[in-house]
Coordinates of C-alpha atoms in Angstrom, one line a residue:
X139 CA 0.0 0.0 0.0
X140 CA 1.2 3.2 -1.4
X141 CA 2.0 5.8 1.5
X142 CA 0.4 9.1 1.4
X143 CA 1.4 12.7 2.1
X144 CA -1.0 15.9 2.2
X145 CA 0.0 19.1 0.0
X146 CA -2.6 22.1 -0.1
X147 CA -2.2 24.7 -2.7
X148 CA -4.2 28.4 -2.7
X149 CA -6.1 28.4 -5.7
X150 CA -7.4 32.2 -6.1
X151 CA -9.4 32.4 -2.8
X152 CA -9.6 28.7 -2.1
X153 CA -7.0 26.1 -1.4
X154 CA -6.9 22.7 -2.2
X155 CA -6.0 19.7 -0.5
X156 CA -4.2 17.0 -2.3
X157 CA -3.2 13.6 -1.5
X158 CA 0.0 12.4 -2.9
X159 CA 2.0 9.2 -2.9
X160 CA 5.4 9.4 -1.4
X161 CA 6.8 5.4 -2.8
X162 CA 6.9 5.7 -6.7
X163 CA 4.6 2.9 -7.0
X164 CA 2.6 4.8 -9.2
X165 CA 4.0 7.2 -11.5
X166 CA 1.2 9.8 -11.4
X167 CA 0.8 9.8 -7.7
X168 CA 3.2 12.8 -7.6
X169 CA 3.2 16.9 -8.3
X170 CA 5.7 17.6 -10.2
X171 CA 6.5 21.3 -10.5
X172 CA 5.5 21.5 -14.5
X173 CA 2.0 21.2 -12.9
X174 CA 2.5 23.7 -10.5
X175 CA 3.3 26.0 -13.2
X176 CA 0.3 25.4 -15.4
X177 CA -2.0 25.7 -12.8
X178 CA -0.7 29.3 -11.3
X179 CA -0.6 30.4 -14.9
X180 CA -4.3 29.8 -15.2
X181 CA -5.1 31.2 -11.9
X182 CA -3.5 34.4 -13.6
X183 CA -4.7 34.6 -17.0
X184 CA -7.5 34.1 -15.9
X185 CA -7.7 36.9 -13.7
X186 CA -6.4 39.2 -16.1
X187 CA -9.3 37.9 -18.6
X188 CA -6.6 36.7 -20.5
X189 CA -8.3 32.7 -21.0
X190 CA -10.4 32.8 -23.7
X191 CA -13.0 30.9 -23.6
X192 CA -12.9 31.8 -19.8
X193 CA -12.3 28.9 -17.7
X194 CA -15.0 29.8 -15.5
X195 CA -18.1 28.1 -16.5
X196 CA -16.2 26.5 -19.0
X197 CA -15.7 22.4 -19.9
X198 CA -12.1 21.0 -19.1
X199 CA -10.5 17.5 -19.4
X200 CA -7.1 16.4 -17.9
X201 CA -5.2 14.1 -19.5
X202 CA -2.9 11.8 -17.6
X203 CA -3.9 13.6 -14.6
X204 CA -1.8 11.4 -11.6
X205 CA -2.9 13.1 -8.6
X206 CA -5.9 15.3 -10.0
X207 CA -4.0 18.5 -9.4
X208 CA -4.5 20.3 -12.4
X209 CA -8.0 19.7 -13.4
X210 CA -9.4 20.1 -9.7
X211 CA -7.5 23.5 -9.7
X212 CA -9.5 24.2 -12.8
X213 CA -12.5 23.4 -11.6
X214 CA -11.8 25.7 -8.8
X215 CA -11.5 28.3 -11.6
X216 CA -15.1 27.3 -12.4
X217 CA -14.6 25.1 -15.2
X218 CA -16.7 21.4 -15.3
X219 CA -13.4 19.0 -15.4
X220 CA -13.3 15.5 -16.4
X221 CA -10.0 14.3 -14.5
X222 CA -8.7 11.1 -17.0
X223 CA -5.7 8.7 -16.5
X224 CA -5.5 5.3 -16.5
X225 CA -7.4 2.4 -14.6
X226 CA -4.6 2.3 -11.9
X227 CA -5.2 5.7 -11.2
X228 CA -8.4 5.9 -10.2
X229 CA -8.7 5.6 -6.7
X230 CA -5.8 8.3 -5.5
X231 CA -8.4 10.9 -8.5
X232 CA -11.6 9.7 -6.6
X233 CA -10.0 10.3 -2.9
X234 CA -8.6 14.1 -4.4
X235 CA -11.9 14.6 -6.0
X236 CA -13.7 13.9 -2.5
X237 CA -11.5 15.9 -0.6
X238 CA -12.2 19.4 -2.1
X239 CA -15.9 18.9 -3.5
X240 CA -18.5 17.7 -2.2
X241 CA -20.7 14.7 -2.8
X242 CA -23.2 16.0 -4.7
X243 CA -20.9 18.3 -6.4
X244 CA -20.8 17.7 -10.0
X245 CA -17.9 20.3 -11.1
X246 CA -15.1 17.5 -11.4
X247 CA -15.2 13.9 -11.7
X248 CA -12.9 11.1 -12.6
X249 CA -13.0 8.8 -16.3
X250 CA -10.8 6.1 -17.4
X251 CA -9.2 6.9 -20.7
X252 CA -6.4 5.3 -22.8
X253 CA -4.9 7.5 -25.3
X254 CA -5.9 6.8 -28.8
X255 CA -9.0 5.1 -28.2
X256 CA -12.7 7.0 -28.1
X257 CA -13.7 8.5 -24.6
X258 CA -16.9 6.9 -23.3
X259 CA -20.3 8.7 -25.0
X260 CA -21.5 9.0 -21.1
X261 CA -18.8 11.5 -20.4
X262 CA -18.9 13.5 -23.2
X263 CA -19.4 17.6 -22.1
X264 CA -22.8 17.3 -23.1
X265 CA -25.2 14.6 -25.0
X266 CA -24.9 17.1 -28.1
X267 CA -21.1 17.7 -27.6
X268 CA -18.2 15.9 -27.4
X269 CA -15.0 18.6 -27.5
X270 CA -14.0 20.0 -24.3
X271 CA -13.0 24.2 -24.3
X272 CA -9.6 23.1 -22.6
X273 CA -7.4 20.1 -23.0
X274 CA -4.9 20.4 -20.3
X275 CA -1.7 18.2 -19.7
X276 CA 1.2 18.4 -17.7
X277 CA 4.1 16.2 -18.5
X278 CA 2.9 13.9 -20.7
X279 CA 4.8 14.0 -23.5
X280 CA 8.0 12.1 -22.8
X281 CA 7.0 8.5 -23.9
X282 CA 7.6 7.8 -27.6
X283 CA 5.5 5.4 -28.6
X284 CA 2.4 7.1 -27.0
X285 CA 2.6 10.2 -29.1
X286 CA 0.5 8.6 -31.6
X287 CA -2.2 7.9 -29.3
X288 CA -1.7 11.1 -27.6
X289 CA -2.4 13.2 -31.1
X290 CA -5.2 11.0 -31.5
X291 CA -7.0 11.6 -28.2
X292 CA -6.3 15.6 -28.3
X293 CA -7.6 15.7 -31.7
X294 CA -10.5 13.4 -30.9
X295 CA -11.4 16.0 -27.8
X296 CA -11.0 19.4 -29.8
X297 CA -12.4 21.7 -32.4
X298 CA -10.7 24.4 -33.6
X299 CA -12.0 26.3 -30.9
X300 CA -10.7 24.4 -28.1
X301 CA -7.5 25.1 -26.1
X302 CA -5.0 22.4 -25.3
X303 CA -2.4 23.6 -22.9
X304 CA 0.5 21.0 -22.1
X305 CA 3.4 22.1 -19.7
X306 CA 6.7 20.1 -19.5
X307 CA 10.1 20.4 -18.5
X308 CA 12.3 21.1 -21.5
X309 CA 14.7 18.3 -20.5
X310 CA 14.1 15.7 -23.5
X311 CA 14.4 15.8 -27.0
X312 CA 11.3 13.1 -27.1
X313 CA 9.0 16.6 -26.7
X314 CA 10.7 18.0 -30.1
X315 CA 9.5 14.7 -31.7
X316 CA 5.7 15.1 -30.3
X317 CA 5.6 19.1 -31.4
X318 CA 6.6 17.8 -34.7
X319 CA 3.8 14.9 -35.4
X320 CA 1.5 17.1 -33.8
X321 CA 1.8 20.1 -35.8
X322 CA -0.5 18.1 -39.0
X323 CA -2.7 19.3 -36.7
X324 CA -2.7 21.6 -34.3
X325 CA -1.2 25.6 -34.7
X326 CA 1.3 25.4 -31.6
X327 CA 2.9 27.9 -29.9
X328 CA 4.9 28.7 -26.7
X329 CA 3.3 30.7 -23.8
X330 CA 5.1 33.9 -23.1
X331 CA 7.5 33.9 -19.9
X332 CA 6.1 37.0 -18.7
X333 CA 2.6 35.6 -18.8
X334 CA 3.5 32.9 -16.5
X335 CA 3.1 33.7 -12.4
X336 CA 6.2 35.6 -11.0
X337 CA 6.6 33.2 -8.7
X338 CA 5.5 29.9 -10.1
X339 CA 8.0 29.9 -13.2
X340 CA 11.5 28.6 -14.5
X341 CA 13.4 28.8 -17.3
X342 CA 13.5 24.7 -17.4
X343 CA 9.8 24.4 -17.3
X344 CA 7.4 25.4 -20.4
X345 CA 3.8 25.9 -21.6
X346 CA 2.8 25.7 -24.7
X347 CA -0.9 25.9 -26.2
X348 CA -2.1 23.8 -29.3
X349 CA -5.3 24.8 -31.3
X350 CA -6.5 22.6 -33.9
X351 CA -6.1 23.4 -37.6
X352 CA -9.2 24.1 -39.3
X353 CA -10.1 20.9 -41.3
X354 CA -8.1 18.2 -39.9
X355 CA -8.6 14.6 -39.4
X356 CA -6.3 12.2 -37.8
X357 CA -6.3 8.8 -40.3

């Protein structure tokens, strides 16, 4: 059994409580600063009405989420999240999902989703819709041989007015490799250092956004 640690992190006038695991026995269970960066430059652009579409009563799915960090900060933003990772992965999204919402509370909730297959129709945004306004990612673009997947999903998930947002160390070339493939279909472009939060910002760590090119299909 995977020990556990507590982390809270102030989320405009909120804070969050998250549960993290402490043993590497599963990957995700752990924030890693590149999320930590994403989510304080939301917090700021979107307080400078700089999101657009505004988070706030907005639809949002995180891919690969680990510990639920980003998408539950989103959520706090006022977006609807769908938090997605991986069947092991599950139960440490569902605890982090009970811990800041309540029961009843449908603002965030937890899917299982491989990369490269179709998300289930019963957690699409809406019956009539099945792109989210924000695809959001942090670190998940160092394995190779998931990038093909990966394109698939994002561009399964978007229109071309959706916003993906992936943040990343810049410590691998694997992430040139991903820009590349993806650029069939996506415009992509670097966030502006001076956009990120003062505080919450390094020169090793990187966001860049991803909009979908108008009439694209991934065969």
């Amino acid at each position: 059994r995977s020990l556990l640690m507590q982390r809270e992190i102030e989320v405009g006038t909120d804070t969050i409580s998250i549960l993290q695991g402490q043993d590497g026995v599963y990957d995700g269970a752990t924030i890693f600063d590149a999320a930590l960066v994403l989510i304080h430059y939301l917090i700021k652009a979107q307080a400078n009405g700089k999101l657009s579409p505004s988070l706030d009563g907005g639809t949002a799915i995180d891919l690969g989420s680990g510990t639920g960090v980003v998408g539950i900060a989103a959520a706090k933003l006022g977006a609807k999240v769908t938090l997605s990772d991986l069947e092991e992965g599950q139960g440490l999204l569902e605890q982090n999902i009970a811990q800041n919402f309540k029961s009843e509370d449908e603002q965030c909730r937890a899917v299982t989703l491989k990369w490269g297959r179709p998300l289930d129709e019963k957690h699409y945004p809406s019956k009539d819709k099945k792109v989210y306004d924000y695809v959001l990612g942090s670190d998940i673009t160092y394995i190779l041989d998931s990038f093909e997947d990966l394109i698939i999903t994002l561009s399964d998930l978007t229109n071309p007015s959706s916003v993906v947002l992936i943040s990343h160390e810049l410590r691998k070339h694997e992430e040139t490799s991903f820009y590349k493939m993806a650029s069939q279909f996506f415009n992509i472009t670097r966030i502006p250092m001076d956009e990120l939060d003062e505080t919450y910002r390094s020169e090793d760590i990187a966001i860049f956004k991803l909009t979908k090119l108008q009439s694209t299909t991934h065969s």
